mmCIF file of C-alpha atoms in Angstrom:
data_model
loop_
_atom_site.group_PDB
_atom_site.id
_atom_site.type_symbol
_atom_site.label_atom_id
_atom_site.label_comp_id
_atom_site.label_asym_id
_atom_site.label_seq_id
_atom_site.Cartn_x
_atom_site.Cartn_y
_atom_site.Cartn_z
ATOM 1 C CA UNK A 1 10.281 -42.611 12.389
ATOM 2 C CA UNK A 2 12.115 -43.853 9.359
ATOM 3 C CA UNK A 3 14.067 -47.050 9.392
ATOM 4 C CA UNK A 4 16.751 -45.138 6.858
ATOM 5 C CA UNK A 5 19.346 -43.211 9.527
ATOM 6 C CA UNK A 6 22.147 -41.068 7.755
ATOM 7 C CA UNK A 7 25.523 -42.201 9.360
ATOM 8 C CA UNK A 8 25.943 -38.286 9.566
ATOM 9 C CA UNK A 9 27.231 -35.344 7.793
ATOM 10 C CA UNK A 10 28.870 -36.372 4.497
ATOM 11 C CA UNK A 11 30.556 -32.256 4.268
ATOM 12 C CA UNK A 12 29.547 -28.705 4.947
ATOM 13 C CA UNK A 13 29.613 -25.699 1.968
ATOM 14 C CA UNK A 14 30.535 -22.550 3.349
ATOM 15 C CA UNK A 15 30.780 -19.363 0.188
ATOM 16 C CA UNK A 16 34.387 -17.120 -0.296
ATOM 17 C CA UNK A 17 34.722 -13.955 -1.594
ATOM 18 C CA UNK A 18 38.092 -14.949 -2.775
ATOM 19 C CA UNK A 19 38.962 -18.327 -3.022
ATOM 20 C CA UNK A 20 43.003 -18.145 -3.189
ATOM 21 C CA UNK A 21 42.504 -16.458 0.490
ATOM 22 C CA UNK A 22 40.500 -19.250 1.347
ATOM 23 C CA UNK A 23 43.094 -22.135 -0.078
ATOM 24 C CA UNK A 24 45.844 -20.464 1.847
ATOM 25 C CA UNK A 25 43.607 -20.324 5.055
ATOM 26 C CA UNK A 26 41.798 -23.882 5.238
ATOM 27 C CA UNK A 27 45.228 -25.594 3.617
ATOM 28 C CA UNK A 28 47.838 -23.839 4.337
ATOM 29 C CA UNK A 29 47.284 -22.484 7.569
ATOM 30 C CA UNK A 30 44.735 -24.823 9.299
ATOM 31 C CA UNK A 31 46.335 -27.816 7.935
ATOM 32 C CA UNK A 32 43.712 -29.624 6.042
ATOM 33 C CA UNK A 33 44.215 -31.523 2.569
ATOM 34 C CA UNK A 34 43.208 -29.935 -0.404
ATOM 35 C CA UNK A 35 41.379 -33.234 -1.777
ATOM 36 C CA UNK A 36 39.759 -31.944 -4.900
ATOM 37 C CA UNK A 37 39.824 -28.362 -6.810
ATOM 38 C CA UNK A 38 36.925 -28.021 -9.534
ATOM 39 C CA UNK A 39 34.599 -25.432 -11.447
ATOM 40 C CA UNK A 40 31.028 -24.776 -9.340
ATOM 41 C CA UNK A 41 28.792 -26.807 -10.917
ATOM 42 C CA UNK A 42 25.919 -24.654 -10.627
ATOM 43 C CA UNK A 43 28.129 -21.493 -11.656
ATOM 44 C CA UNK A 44 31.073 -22.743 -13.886
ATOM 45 C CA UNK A 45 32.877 -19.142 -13.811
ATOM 46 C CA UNK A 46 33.168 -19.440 -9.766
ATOM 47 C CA UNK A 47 35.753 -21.934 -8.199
ATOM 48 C CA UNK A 48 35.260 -24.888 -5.847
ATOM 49 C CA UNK A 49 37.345 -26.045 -2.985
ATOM 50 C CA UNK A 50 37.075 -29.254 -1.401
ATOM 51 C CA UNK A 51 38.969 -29.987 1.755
ATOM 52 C CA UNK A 52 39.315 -32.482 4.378
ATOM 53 C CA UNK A 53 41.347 -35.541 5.621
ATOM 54 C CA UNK A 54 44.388 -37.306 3.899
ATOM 55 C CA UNK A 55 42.265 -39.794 2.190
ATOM 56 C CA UNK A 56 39.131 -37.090 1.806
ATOM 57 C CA UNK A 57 36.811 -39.644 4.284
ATOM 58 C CA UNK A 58 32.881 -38.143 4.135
ATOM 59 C CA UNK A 59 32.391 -36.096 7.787
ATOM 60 C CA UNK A 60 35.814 -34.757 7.347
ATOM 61 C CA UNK A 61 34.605 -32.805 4.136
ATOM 62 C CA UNK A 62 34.399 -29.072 3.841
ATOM 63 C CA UNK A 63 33.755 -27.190 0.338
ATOM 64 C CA UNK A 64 33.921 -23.663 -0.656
ATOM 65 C CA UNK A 65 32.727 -22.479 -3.694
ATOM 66 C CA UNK A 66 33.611 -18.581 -4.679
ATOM 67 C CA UNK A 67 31.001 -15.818 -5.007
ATOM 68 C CA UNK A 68 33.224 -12.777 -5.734
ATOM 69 C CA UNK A 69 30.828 -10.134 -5.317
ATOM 70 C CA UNK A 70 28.180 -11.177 -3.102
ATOM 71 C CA UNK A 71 27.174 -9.706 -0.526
ATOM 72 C CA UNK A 72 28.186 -10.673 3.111
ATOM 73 C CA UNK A 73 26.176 -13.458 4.353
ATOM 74 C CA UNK A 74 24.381 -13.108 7.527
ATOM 75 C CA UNK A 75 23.650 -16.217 10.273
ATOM 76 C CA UNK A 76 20.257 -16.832 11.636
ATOM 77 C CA UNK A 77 16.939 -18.792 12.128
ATOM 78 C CA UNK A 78 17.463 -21.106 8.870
ATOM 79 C CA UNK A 79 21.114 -21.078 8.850
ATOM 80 C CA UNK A 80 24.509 -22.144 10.393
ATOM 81 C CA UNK A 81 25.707 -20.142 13.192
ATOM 82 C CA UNK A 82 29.276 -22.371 13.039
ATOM 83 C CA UNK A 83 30.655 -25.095 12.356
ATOM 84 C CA UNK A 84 33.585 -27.168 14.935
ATOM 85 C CA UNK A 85 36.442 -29.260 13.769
ATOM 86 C CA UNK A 86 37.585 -31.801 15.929
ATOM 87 C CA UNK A 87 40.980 -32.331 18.019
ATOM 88 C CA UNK A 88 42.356 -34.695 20.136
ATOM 89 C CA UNK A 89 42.843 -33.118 23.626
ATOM 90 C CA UNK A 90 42.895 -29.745 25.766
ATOM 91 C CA UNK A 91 47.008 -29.514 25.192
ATOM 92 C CA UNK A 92 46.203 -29.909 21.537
ATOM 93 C CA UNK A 93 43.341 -27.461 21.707
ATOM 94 C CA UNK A 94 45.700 -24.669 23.413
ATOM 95 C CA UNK A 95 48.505 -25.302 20.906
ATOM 96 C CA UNK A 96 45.586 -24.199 18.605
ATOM 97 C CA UNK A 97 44.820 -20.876 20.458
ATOM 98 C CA UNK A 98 48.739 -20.060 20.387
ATOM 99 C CA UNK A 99 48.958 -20.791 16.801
ATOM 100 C CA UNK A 100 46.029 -18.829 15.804
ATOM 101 C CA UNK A 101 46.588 -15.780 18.183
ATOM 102 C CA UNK A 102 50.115 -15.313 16.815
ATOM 103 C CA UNK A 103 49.126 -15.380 13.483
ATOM 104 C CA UNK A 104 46.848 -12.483 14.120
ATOM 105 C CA UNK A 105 43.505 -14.256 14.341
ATOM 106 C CA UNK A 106 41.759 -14.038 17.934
ATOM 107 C CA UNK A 107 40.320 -16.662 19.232
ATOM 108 C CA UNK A 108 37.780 -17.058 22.434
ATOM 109 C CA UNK A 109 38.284 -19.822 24.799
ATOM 110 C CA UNK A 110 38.911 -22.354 26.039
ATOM 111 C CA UNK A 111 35.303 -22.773 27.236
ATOM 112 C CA UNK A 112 34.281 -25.649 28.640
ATOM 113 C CA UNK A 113 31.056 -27.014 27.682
ATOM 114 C CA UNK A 114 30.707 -30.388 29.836
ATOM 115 C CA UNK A 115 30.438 -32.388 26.971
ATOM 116 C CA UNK A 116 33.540 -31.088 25.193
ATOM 117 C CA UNK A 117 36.421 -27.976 25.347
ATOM 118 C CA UNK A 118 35.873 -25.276 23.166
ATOM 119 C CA UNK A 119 37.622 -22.348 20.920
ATOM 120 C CA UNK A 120 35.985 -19.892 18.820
ATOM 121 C CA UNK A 121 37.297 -17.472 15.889
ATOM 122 C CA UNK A 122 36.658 -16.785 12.228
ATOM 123 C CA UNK A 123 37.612 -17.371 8.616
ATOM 124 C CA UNK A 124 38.724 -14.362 6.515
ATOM 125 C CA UNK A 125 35.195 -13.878 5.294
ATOM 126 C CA UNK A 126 33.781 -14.051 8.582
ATOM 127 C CA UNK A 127 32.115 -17.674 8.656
ATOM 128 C CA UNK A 128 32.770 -18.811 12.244
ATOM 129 C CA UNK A 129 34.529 -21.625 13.035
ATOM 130 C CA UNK A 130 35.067 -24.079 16.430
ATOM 131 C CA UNK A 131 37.401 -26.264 17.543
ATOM 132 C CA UNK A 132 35.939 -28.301 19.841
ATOM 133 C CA UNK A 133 37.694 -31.656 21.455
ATOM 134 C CA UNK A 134 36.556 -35.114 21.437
ATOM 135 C CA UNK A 135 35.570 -35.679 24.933
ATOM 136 C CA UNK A 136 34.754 -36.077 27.885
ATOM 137 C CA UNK A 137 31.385 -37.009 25.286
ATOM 138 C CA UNK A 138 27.488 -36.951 26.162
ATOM 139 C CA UNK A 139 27.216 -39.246 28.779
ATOM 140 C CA UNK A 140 28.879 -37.107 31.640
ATOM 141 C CA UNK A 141 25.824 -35.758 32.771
ATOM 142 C CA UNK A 142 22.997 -38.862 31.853
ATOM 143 C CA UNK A 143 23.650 -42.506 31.066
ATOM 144 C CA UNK A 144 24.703 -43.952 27.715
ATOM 145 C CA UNK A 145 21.867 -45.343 26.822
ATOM 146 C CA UNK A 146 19.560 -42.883 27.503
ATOM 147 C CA UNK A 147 21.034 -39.730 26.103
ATOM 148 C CA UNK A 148 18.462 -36.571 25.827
ATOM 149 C CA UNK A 149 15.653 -37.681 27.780
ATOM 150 C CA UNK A 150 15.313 -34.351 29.739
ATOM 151 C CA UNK A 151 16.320 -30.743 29.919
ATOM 152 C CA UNK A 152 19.230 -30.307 31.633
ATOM 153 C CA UNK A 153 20.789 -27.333 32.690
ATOM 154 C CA UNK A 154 24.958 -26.507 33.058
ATOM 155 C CA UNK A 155 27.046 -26.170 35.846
ATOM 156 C CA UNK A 156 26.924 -22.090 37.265
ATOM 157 C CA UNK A 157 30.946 -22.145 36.439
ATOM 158 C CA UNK A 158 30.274 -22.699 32.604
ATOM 159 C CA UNK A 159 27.516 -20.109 32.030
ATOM 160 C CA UNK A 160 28.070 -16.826 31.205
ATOM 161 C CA UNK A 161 28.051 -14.632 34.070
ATOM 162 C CA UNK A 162 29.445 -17.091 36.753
ATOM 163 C CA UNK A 163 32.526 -18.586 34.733
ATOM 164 C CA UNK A 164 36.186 -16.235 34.974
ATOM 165 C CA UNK A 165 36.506 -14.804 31.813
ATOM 166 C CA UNK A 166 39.661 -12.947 32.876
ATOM 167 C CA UNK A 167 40.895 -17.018 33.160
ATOM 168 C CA UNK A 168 39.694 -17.809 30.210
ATOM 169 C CA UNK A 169 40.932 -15.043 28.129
ATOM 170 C CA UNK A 170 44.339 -15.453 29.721
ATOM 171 C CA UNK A 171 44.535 -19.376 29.429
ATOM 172 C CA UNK A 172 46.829 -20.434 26.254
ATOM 173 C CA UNK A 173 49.679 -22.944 25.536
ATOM 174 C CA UNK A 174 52.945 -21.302 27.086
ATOM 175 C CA UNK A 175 55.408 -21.473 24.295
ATOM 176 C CA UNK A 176 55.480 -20.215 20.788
ATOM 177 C CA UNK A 177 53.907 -23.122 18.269
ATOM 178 C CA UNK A 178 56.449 -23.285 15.412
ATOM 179 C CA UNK A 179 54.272 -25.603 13.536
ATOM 180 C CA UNK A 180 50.688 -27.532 13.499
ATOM 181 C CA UNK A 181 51.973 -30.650 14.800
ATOM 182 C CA UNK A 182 50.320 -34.156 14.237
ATOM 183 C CA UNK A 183 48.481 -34.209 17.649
ATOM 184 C CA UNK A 184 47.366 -30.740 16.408
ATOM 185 C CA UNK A 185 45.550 -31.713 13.264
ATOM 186 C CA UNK A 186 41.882 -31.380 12.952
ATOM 187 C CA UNK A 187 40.139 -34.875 13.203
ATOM 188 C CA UNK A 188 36.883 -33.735 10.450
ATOM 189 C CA UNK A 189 33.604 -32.042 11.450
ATOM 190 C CA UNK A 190 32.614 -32.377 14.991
ATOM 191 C CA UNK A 191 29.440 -30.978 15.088
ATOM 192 C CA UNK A 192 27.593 -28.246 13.142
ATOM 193 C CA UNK A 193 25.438 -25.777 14.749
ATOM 194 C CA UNK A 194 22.589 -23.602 13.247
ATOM 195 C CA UNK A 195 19.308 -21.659 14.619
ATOM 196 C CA UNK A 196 15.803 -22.320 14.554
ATOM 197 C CA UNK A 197 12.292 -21.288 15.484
ATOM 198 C CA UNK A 198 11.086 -24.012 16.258
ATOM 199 C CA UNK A 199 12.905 -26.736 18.335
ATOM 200 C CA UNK A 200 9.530 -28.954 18.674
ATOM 201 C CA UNK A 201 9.635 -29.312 15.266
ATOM 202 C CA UNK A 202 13.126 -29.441 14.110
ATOM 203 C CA UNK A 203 13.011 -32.506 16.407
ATOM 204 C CA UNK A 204 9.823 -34.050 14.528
ATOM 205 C CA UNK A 205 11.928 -33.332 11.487
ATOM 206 C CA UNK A 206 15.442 -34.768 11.956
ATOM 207 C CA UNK A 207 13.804 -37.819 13.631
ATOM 208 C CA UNK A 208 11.637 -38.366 10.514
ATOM 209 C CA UNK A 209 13.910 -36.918 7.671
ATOM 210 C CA UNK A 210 16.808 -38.229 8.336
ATOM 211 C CA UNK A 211 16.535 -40.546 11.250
ATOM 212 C CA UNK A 212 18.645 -38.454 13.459
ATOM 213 C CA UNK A 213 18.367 -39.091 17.459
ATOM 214 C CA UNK A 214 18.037 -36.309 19.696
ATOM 215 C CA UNK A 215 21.111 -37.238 22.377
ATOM 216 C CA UNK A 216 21.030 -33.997 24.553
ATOM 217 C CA UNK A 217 18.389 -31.006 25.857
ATOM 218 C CA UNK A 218 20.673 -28.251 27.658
ATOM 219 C CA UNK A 219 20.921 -24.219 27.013
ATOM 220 C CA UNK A 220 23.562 -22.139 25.154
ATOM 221 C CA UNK A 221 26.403 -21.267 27.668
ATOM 222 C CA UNK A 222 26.714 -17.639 26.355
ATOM 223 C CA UNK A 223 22.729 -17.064 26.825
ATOM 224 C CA UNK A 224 20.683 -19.454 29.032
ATOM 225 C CA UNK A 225 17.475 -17.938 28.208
ATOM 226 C CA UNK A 226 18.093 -19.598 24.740
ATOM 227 C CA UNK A 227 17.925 -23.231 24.412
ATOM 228 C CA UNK A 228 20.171 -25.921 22.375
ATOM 229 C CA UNK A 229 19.234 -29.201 21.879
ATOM 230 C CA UNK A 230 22.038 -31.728 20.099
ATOM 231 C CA UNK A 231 21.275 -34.811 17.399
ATOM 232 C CA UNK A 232 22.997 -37.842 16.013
ATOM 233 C CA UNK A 233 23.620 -40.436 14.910
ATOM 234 C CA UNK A 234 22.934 -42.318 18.058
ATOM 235 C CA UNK A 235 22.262 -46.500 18.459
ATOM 236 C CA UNK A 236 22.606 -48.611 21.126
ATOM 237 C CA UNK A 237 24.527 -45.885 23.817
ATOM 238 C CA UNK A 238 26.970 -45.221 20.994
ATOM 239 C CA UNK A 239 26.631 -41.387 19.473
ATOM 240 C CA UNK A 240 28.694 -41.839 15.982
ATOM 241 C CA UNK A 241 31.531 -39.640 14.478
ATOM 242 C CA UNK A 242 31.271 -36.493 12.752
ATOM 243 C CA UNK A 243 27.143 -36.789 12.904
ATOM 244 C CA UNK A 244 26.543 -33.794 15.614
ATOM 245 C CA UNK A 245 23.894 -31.309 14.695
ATOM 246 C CA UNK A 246 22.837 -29.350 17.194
ATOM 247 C CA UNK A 247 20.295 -25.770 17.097
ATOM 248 C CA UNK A 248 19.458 -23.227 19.107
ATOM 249 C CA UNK A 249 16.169 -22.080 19.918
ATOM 250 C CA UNK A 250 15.411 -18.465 18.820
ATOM 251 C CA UNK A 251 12.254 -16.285 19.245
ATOM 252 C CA UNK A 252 10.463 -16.595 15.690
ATOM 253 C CA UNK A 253 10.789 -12.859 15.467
ATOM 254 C CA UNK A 254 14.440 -12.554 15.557
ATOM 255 C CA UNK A 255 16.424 -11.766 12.609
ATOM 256 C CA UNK A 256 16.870 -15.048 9.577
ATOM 257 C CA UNK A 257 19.894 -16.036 7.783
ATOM 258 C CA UNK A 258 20.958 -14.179 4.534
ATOM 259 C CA UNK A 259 23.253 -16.131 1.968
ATOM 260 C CA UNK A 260 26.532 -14.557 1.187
ATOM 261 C CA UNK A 261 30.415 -14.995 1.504
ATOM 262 C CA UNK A 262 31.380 -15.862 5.138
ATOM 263 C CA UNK A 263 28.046 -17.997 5.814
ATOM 264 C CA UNK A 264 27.073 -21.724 5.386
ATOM 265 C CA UNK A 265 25.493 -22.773 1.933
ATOM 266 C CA UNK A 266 24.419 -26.306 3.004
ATOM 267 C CA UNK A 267 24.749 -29.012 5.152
ATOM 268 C CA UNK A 268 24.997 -32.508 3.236
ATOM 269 C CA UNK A 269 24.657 -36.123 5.445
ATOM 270 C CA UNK A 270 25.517 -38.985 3.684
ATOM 271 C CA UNK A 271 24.150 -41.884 1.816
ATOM 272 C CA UNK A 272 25.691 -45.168 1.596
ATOM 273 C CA UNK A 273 25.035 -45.315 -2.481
ATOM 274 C CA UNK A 274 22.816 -44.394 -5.515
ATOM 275 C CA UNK A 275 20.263 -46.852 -4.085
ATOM 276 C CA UNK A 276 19.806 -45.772 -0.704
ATOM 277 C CA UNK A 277 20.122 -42.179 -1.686
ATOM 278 C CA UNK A 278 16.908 -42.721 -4.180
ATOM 279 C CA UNK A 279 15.260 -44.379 -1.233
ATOM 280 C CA UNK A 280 15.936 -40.999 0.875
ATOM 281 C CA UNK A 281 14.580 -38.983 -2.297
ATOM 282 C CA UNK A 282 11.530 -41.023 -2.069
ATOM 283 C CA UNK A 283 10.769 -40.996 1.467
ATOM 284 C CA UNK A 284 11.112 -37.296 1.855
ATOM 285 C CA UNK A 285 8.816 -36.870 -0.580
ATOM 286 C CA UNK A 286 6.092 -39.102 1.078
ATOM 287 C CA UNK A 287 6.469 -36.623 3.826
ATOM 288 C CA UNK A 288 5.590 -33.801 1.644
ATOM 289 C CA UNK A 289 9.197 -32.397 1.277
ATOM 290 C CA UNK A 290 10.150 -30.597 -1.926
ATOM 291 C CA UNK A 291 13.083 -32.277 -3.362
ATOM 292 C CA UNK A 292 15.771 -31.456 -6.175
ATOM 293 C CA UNK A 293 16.447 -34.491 -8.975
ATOM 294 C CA UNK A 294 19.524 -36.470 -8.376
ATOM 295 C CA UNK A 295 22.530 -34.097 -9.252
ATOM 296 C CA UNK A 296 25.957 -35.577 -10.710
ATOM 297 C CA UNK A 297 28.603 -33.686 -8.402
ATOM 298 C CA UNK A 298 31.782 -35.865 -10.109
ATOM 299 C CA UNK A 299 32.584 -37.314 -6.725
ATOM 300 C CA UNK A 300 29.755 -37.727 -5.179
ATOM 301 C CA UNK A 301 25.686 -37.309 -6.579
ATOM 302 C CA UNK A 302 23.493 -35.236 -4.172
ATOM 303 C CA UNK A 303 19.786 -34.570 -3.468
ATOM 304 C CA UNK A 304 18.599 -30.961 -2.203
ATOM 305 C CA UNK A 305 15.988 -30.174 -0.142
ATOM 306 C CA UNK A 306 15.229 -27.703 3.137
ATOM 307 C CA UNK A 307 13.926 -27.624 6.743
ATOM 308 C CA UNK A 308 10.811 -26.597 7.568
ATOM 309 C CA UNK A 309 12.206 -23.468 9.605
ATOM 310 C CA UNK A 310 14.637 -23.091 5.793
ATOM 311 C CA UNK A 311 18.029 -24.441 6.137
ATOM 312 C CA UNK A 312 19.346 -25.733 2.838
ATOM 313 C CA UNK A 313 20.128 -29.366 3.187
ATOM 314 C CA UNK A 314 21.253 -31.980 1.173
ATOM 315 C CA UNK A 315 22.121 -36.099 1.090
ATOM 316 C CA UNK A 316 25.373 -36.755 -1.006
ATOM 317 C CA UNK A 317 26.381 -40.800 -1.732
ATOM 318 C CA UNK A 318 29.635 -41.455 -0.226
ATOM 319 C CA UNK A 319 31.068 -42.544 -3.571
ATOM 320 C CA UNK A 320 32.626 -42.573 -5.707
ATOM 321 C CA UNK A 321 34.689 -40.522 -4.129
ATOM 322 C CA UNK A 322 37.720 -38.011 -4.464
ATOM 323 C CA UNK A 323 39.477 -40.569 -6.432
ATOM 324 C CA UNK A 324 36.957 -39.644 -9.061
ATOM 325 C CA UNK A 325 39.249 -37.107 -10.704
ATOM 326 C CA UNK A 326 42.030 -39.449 -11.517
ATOM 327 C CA UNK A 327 43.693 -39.445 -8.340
ATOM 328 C CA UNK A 328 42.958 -42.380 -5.630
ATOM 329 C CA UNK A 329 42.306 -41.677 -1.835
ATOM 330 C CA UNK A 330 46.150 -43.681 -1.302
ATOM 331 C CA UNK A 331 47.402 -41.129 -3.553
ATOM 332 C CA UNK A 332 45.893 -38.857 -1.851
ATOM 333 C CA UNK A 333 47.751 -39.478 1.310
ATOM 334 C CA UNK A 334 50.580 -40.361 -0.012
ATOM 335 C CA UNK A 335 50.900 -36.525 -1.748
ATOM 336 C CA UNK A 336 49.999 -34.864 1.408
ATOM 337 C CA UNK A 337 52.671 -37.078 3.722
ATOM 338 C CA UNK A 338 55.274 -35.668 1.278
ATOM 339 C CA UNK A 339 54.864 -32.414 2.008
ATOM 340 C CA UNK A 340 54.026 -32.742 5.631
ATOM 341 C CA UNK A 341 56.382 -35.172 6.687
ATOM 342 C CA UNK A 342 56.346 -34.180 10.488
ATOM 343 C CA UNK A 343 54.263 -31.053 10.304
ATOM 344 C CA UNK A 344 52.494 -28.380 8.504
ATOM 345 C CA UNK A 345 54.406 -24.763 8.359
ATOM 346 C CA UNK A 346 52.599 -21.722 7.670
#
C-alpha cells in the first residue's frame, strides 16, 4: 500500500443542461455559496459552477459545468449512483424533507442506515442527491479501531421488506419551514457513492491508488442481495471528514454508466500541493495507471485518471484556492453573511 493517503474528496463534478436552473437550485434553494463562476476549461462556450461552503473549504466543493444538449446521463457500473451532503441532526434532516416536499421536490426517507439517517431526491436534471447526517458514525456496530474487518449484515427493521414504509413515508418535520435555517445548512460532501463490478478489486485499488481504508463491509438496504462496502480516510480509529466513498457491488453484466446532464463527471480527492500531487502522478503511473499531464484549473491544478472498473477520477491540490479569482476565502464569507444574515429564503 502507498504511504501517500488523500485526506479525501477535494469536490465532485456533476453536468447541467442549463446552468441558470442549476445556480438557482444548488444556491438559491439548497443554500450553498456560489464560490467561483468561470468558463469550462475544456469547453470555453459551456459555463462552470463551483459551489460549496462560506470560505469554499476542499470536501465541501461541488462543480457543474453546462452541456446544453447532451444527452441524459445514465448511472451505473463505472459511475456515481449519488452523492450525500451532510447535516447536523435528525430535526435538521426533517426540516429538510419539509422544505423540499413543499417546494415540489419529493423526497424518500428518513431511512435509517445504522451508521447515519438518510433522505433521498433529485436535482432538476435528475442527478440524485442525499442528505445524510453526521452520526451515530461507523463504530456502532464494530470497534473504532477495527472498522471493516468483516461482512456485516443490517438490522431486519432497516432492510427493505421488514422496515414500515407507510412510517417512513409519513415521517416529516410538523410545521411549515419558512426558511433554511443555520442548523439546516449542508455541512460539505458526506460521502459519495458509485457502482462497480468488482468489489475485490476496487478494494486493491483505493488501498493502492489513493491510500484509502476500507472502514465497513455491509449490503445496500434497498437490495440485500447487492453488496456495499465503504472507504476513507481512516487512521488510528478516526474515519476523517468529507472522505466517504463507498460502491456497490453489481453483477458485471448489468447495465454501465453513460455521461450526460443529470450524472457525475468525476470525483476529485485532494492533494496537499504541486509537490505531493506530482508524487501521486508518479506513483499511479508505477502501477500502470494511465494518467493526464498536470492541468491548470485557476484555483486549483488537477491530474485525471480512471478505475479499473472506469470511473473518471481525478487529484486536485488544495490551493490556491477560490481566492484565486481576486476574491479571498474571508471575503468570501463575509459576502455570503450579508445576504444570509439569519437564513437563506427561497
Amino acid at each position: 500500500m502507498t504511504s501517500l493517503r488523500t485526506a479525501g474528496i477535494h469536490h465532485s463534478t456533476m453536468v447541467s443542461s442549463d446552468i441558470n436552473r442549476s445556480l438557482s437550485f444548488y444556491r438559491d434553494f439548497l443554500g450553498l455559496a456560489l464560490v467561483a463562476r468561470s468558463p469550462n476549461a475544456d469547453v470555453p462556450d459551456a459555463a462552470h459552477l463551483y459551489f460549496g461552503s462560506a470560505t469554499a473549504t476542499p470536501g465541501s466543493l461541488l462543480s457543474l459545468v453546462e452541456w446544453p444538449g447532451a444527452p441524459k446521463g445514465r448511472w451505473g457500473i463505472g459511475g456515481v449512483h449519488h452523492l450525500a451532503l451532510g447535516v447536523e441532526s435528525r430535526d435538521a434532516l426533517l426540516r429538510w424533507k419539509r422544505w423540499l416536499g413543499d417546494h415540489g421536490v419529493p423526497a424518500a426517507g428518513p431511512y435509517d442506515r445504522g451508521y447515519f439517517v438518510s433522505l433521498y431526491f433529485s436535482d432538476p436534471d435528475g442527478q440524485v442527491l442525499e442528505i445524510a447526517t453526521r452520526g451515530p458514525g461507523y463504530a456502532i456496530d464494530e470497534p473504532a479501531d477495527r472498522l471493516g474487518e468483516r461482512p456485516l449484515v443490517p438490522p431486519g427493521a432497516q432492510l427493505r421488506g421488514a422496515r414500515d414504509e407507510e412510517v417512513i413515508r409519513e415521517t416529516t418535520w410538523p410545521e411549515p419551514v419558512e426558511a433554511i435555517s443555520r442548523d439546516m445548512m449542508l455541512q460539505g460532501i458526506h460521502h459519495i457513492s458509485g457502482i462497480t463490478d468488482d468489489l475485490v478489486r476496487a478494494n486493491e485499488f483505493y488501498e493502492a491508488a489513493l491510500g484509502l481504508r476500507l472502514v465497513k463491509q455491509s449490503v445496500n438496504q434497498d437490495d440485500p442481495r447487492i453488496p456495499h462496502h465503504f472507504w476513507a480516510r481512516y487512521e488510528n480509529g478516526v474515519v476523517a471528514p468529507h472522505s466517504g466513498w463507498t460502491l456497490f457491488g453489481w453483477p458485471a453484466q448489468y447495465k454501465r454508466a453513460h455521461a450526460g446532464t443529470g450524472q457525475t463527471h468525476h470525483v476529485s480527492f485532494r492533494a496537499r500541493d504541486a509537490e505531493e500531487q506530482l508524487a501521486w502522478r508518479d506513483h499511479l503511473l508505477s502501477l500502470g495507471v494511465e494518467v493526464s499531464p498536470v492541468v491548470d484549473r485557476t484555483h486549483f491544478s488537477s491530474i485525471h485518471f480512471r478505475a479499473p472498473d472506469g470511473q473518471s477520477l481525478s487529484i486536485a491540490t488544495d490551493g490556491p484556492g477560490f481566492g484565486a479569482n481576486g476574491e479571498s476565502g474571508e471575503r468570501i464569507h463575509s459576502l455570503q453573511m450579508e445576504q444570509m444574515p439569519d437564513a437563506v429564503e427561497h
